[in-house]
PDB file of C-alpha atoms in Angstrom:
ATOM      1  CA  MET J   1       0.133   0.150  -0.012  1.00 77.00           C
ATOM      2  CA  LEU J   2       2.947   2.442   0.639  1.00 88.00           C
ATOM      3  CA  LEU J   3       4.670   1.795  -2.491  1.00 93.00           C
ATOM      4  CA  ASP J   4       1.152   2.309  -4.427  1.00 93.00           C
ATOM      5  CA  GLN J   5       0.756   5.691  -2.657  1.00 93.00           C
ATOM      6  CA  ALA J   6       4.378   6.620  -3.274  1.00 95.00           C
ATOM      7  CA  ILE J   7       4.143   6.006  -7.158  1.00 96.00           C
ATOM      8  CA  LYS J   8       0.711   7.904  -7.079  1.00 96.00           C
ATOM      9  CA  VAL J   9       2.424  10.886  -5.502  1.00 96.00           C
ATOM     10  CA  ALA J  10       5.225  10.628  -8.281  1.00 97.00           C
ATOM     11  CA  VAL J  11       2.516  10.290 -11.099  1.00 97.00           C
ATOM     12  CA  GLU J  12       0.718  13.277  -9.728  1.00 96.00           C
ATOM     13  CA  THR J  13       3.879  15.345  -9.477  1.00 96.00           C
ATOM     14  CA  TRP J  14       5.401  14.489 -12.800  1.00 97.00           C
ATOM     15  CA  LEU J  15       3.103  12.917 -15.112  1.00 97.00           C
ATOM     16  CA  PRO J  16       0.894  15.146 -17.514  1.00 97.00           C
ATOM     17  CA  PHE J  17      -2.803  14.603 -17.196  1.00 98.00           C
ATOM     18  CA  GLN J  18      -4.415  12.496 -19.879  1.00 96.00           C
ATOM     19  CA  GLN J  19      -1.306  12.329 -22.204  1.00 96.00           C
ATOM     20  CA  ALA J  20       0.223   9.133 -23.095  1.00 95.00           C
ATOM     21  CA  VAL J  21       3.970   8.800 -22.147  1.00 97.00           C
ATOM     22  CA  PRO J  22       5.486   5.807 -24.183  1.00 96.00           C
ATOM     23  CA  VAL J  23       7.518   3.364 -22.087  1.00 97.00           C
ATOM     24  CA  ILE J  24       7.859   0.544 -24.676  1.00 95.00           C
ATOM     25  CA  PRO J  25       5.665  -0.523 -27.406  1.00 94.00           C
ATOM     26  CA  MET J  26       2.062  -1.356 -26.170  1.00 95.00           C
ATOM     27  CA  LEU J  27       2.748   0.286 -22.692  1.00 97.00           C
ATOM     28  CA  ALA J  28       2.473   3.881 -21.744  1.00 97.00           C
ATOM     29  CA  LEU J  29       2.088   5.855 -18.530  1.00 97.00           C
ATOM     30  CA  TYR J  30      -1.177   7.735 -18.670  1.00 97.00           C
ATOM     31  CA  ARG J  31      -2.422   9.814 -15.647  1.00 98.00           C
ATOM     32  CA  THR J  32      -6.223   9.646 -15.328  1.00 96.00           C
ATOM     33  CA  TYR J  33      -8.860   9.778 -12.609  1.00 95.00           C
ATOM     34  CA  ASN J  34     -11.155   6.810 -11.996  1.00 88.00           C
ATOM     35  CA  TYR J  35     -14.375   7.921 -10.216  1.00 84.00           C
ATOM     36  CA  GLY J  36     -15.946   4.497 -10.134  1.00 70.00           C
ATOM     37  CA  VAL J  37     -14.425   1.224  -9.106  1.00 62.00           C
ATOM     38  CA  ALA J  38     -12.504  -1.385 -11.392  1.00 59.00           C
ATOM     39  CA  PHE J  39     -12.521  -0.200 -14.892  1.00 52.00           C
ATOM     40  CA  SER J  40     -14.504   2.862 -14.107  1.00 54.00           C
ATOM     41  CA  MET J  41     -17.702   0.774 -13.363  1.00 52.00           C
ATOM     42  CA  LEU J  42     -20.265   2.603 -11.269  1.00 53.00           C
ATOM     43  CA  SER J  43     -18.525   5.929 -11.853  1.00 55.00           C
ATOM     44  CA  GLY J  44     -21.922   7.517 -11.626  1.00 56.00           C
ATOM     45  CA  MET J  45     -22.519   6.513  -7.909  1.00 57.00           C
ATOM     46  CA  GLU J  46     -22.054   8.643  -5.033  1.00 60.00           C
ATOM     47  CA  GLY J  47     -18.732   8.486  -3.358  1.00 62.00           C
ATOM     48  CA  TRP J  48     -20.019   7.471  -0.105  1.00 68.00           C
ATOM     49  CA  PHE J  49     -21.605   4.472  -1.693  1.00 73.00           C
ATOM     50  CA  ILE J  50     -18.315   3.394  -3.252  1.00 69.00           C
ATOM     51  CA  VAL J  51     -16.420   3.893  -0.142  1.00 76.00           C
ATOM     52  CA  SER J  52     -18.917   1.841   1.861  1.00 81.00           C
ATOM     53  CA  MET J  53     -18.824  -0.881  -0.671  1.00 79.00           C
ATOM     54  CA  ARG J  54     -15.134  -1.105  -0.688  1.00 80.00           C
ATOM     55  CA  LEU J  55     -15.143  -1.274   3.227  1.00 88.00           C
ATOM     56  CA  VAL J  56     -17.602  -4.070   3.078  1.00 91.00           C
ATOM     57  CA  VAL J  57     -15.373  -5.967   0.649  1.00 88.00           C
ATOM     58  CA  VAL J  58     -12.283  -5.508   2.739  1.00 91.00           C
ATOM     59  CA  ALA J  59     -14.320  -6.669   5.650  1.00 94.00           C
ATOM     60  CA  PHE J  60     -15.442  -9.803   3.899  1.00 95.00           C
ATOM     61  CA  VAL J  61     -12.006 -10.599   2.744  1.00 94.00           C
ATOM     62  CA  ILE J  62     -10.735 -10.216   6.146  1.00 95.00           C
ATOM     63  CA  TRP J  63     -13.416 -12.616   7.169  1.00 96.00           C
ATOM     64  CA  LEU J  64     -12.513 -15.357   4.688  1.00 95.00           C
ATOM     65  CA  TRP J  65      -8.677 -14.826   5.496  1.00 94.00           C
ATOM     66  CA  ARG J  66      -9.443 -15.578   9.174  1.00 95.00           C
ATOM     67  CA  ARG J  67     -11.402 -18.599   8.385  1.00 96.00           C
ATOM     68  CA  THR J  68      -8.750 -20.199   6.048  1.00 96.00           C
ATOM     69  CA  PRO J  69      -6.376 -22.714   7.467  1.00 95.00           C
ATOM     70  CA  LYS J  70      -2.774 -21.518   8.163  1.00 94.00           C
ATOM     71  CA  ASP J  71      -1.014 -23.923   5.732  1.00 94.00           C
ATOM     72  CA  ARG J  72      -2.747 -22.355   2.704  1.00 96.00           C
ATOM     73  CA  PHE J  73       0.027 -20.031   1.642  1.00 96.00           C
ATOM     74  CA  PHE J  74      -1.271 -18.898  -1.661  1.00 97.00           C
ATOM     75  CA  ALA J  75      -4.703 -18.030  -0.312  1.00 97.00           C
ATOM     76  CA  HIS J  76      -3.128 -16.073   2.704  1.00 97.00           C
ATOM     77  CA  LEU J  77      -0.888 -14.251   0.135  1.00 98.00           C
ATOM     78  CA  GLY J  78      -3.843 -13.634  -2.169  1.00 97.00           C
ATOM     79  CA  TYR J  79      -6.134 -12.075   0.648  1.00 97.00           C
ATOM     80  CA  ALA J  80      -3.154  -9.914   1.915  1.00 96.00           C
ATOM     81  CA  MET J  81      -2.590  -8.592  -1.679  1.00 96.00           C
ATOM     82  CA  ILE J  82      -6.512  -7.992  -2.049  1.00 95.00           C
ATOM     83  CA  ILE J  83      -6.587  -5.991   1.108  1.00 94.00           C
ATOM     84  CA  ALA J  84      -3.486  -4.150   0.428  1.00 94.00           C
ATOM     85  CA  GLY J  85      -4.642  -3.196  -2.972  1.00 93.00           C
ATOM     86  CA  ALA J  86      -8.196  -2.236  -1.851  1.00 91.00           C
ATOM     87  CA  LEU J  87      -6.962  -0.092   1.021  1.00 92.00           C
ATOM     88  CA  GLY J  88      -4.349   1.727  -1.527  1.00 93.00           C
ATOM     89  CA  ASN J  89      -7.528   2.688  -3.692  1.00 91.00           C
ATOM     90  CA  LEU J  90      -9.554   3.486  -0.691  1.00 91.00           C
ATOM     91  CA  VAL J  91      -7.048   6.055   0.477  1.00 92.00           C
ATOM     92  CA  ASP J  92      -7.284   7.908  -2.889  1.00 92.00           C
ATOM     93  CA  ARG J  93     -10.989   7.725  -2.913  1.00 88.00           C
ATOM     94  CA  LEU J  94     -10.914   9.269   0.809  1.00 89.00           C
ATOM     95  CA  LEU J  95      -8.368  11.890   0.008  1.00 91.00           C
ATOM     96  CA  PHE J  96      -9.145  12.916  -3.582  1.00 92.00           C
ATOM     97  CA  GLY J  97     -12.657  11.598  -4.286  1.00 87.00           C
ATOM     98  CA  TYR J  98     -11.233   9.494  -7.172  1.00 90.00           C
ATOM     99  CA  VAL J  99      -8.507   6.782  -7.818  1.00 92.00           C
ATOM    100  CA  ILE J 100      -5.253   7.875  -9.635  1.00 96.00           C
ATOM    101  CA  ASP J 101      -4.586   5.421 -12.410  1.00 96.00           C
ATOM    102  CA  TYR J 102      -1.502   5.319 -14.659  1.00 97.00           C
ATOM    103  CA  VAL J 103      -0.700   2.232 -16.476  1.00 97.00           C
ATOM    104  CA  LEU J 104      -2.050   1.871 -19.932  1.00 97.00           C
ATOM    105  CA  PHE J 105      -1.605  -1.212 -22.338  1.00 94.00           C
ATOM    106  CA  HIS J 106      -2.541  -0.395 -25.869  1.00 95.00           C
ATOM    107  CA  THR J 107      -2.169  -0.965 -29.598  1.00 93.00           C
ATOM    108  CA  ALA J 108      -2.893   1.131 -32.488  1.00 88.00           C
ATOM    109  CA  THR J 109      -6.340  -0.151 -32.399  1.00 93.00           C
ATOM    110  CA  TRP J 110      -7.171  -1.069 -29.013  1.00 92.00           C
ATOM    111  CA  SER J 111      -6.385  -0.177 -25.353  1.00 91.00           C
ATOM    112  CA  PHE J 112      -7.109  -1.816 -22.008  1.00 89.00           C
ATOM    113  CA  ALA J 113      -8.555   0.094 -19.112  1.00 87.00           C
ATOM    114  CA  VAL J 114      -5.994   2.281 -17.441  1.00 93.00           C
ATOM    115  CA  PHE J 115      -5.117   0.828 -13.909  1.00 94.00           C
ATOM    116  CA  ASN J 116      -2.603   1.107 -11.148  1.00 95.00           C
ATOM    117  CA  LEU J 117      -0.319  -1.005  -8.752  1.00 96.00           C
ATOM    118  CA  ALA J 118      -3.156  -1.385  -6.305  1.00 94.00           C
ATOM    119  CA  ASP J 119      -5.493  -2.863  -9.106  1.00 93.00           C
ATOM    120  CA  SER J 120      -2.459  -5.245 -10.023  1.00 94.00           C
ATOM    121  CA  PHE J 121      -2.373  -6.302  -6.381  1.00 95.00           C
ATOM    122  CA  ILE J 122      -5.896  -7.136  -6.311  1.00 93.00           C
ATOM    123  CA  THR J 123      -5.815  -9.105  -9.675  1.00 94.00           C
ATOM    124  CA  ILE J 124      -2.628 -11.068  -8.765  1.00 97.00           C
ATOM    125  CA  GLY J 125      -4.323 -11.711  -5.299  1.00 97.00           C
ATOM    126  CA  ALA J 126      -7.408 -13.131  -6.937  1.00 96.00           C
ATOM    127  CA  GLY J 127      -5.217 -15.351  -9.137  1.00 98.00           C
ATOM    128  CA  SER J 128      -3.169 -16.501  -6.068  1.00 98.00           C
ATOM    129  CA  ILE J 129      -6.642 -17.535  -4.351  1.00 97.00           C
ATOM    130  CA  ILE J 130      -7.619 -19.398  -7.419  1.00 97.00           C
ATOM    131  CA  LEU J 131      -4.291 -21.017  -7.777  1.00 97.00           C
ATOM    132  CA  ASP J 132      -4.539 -22.165  -3.975  1.00 97.00           C
ATOM    133  CA  GLU J 133      -7.954 -23.657  -4.728  1.00 94.00           C
ATOM    134  CA  LEU J 134      -6.630 -25.566  -7.557  1.00 95.00           C
ATOM    135  CA  LEU J 135      -3.699 -27.033  -5.611  1.00 94.00           C
ATOM    136  CA  GLN J 136      -6.308 -27.989  -2.810  1.00 92.00           C
ATOM    137  CA  MET J 137      -8.317 -29.894  -5.365  1.00 89.00           C
ATOM    138  CA  LYS J 138      -5.381 -31.602  -6.714  1.00 85.00           C
ATOM    139  CA  LYS J 139      -4.348 -32.552  -3.026  1.00 81.00           C
ATOM    140  CA  ARG J 140      -7.927 -34.085  -2.633  1.00 79.00           C
ATOM    141  CA  ASP J 141      -7.747 -36.119  -5.816  1.00 71.00           C
ATOM    142  CA  PRO J 142      -4.716 -38.244  -6.124  1.00 65.00           C
TER     143      PRO J 142
END
């Protein structure tokens, strides 16, 4: 969460607003603001609703985390990453009323949603939990 916030301070300080800064082919830095949740969904909703929804999600993930056996490494890693990412974006929402996004994958005819490190943590965390579940299934089926 601290690294996410430090990067966002740097992005706010040095990156021009809504102007692509090429890094390598298909990757650019692009500062923009997300007033919704992932991929700007719910961007028309009130800020208090989005903050409340994020807090409920964090509480639910903490509940799942506490119920998970200690030997499930990838599940615990995933829960920690999801919580860190959610809190990183929640800090933005509380401080600014929006989330700062800055990573853009694109081609000449297509672009993916602009995202940030916290979003990456959430996505990788979810993948880690799925991996843990697959490994558990494999353990059960010899």
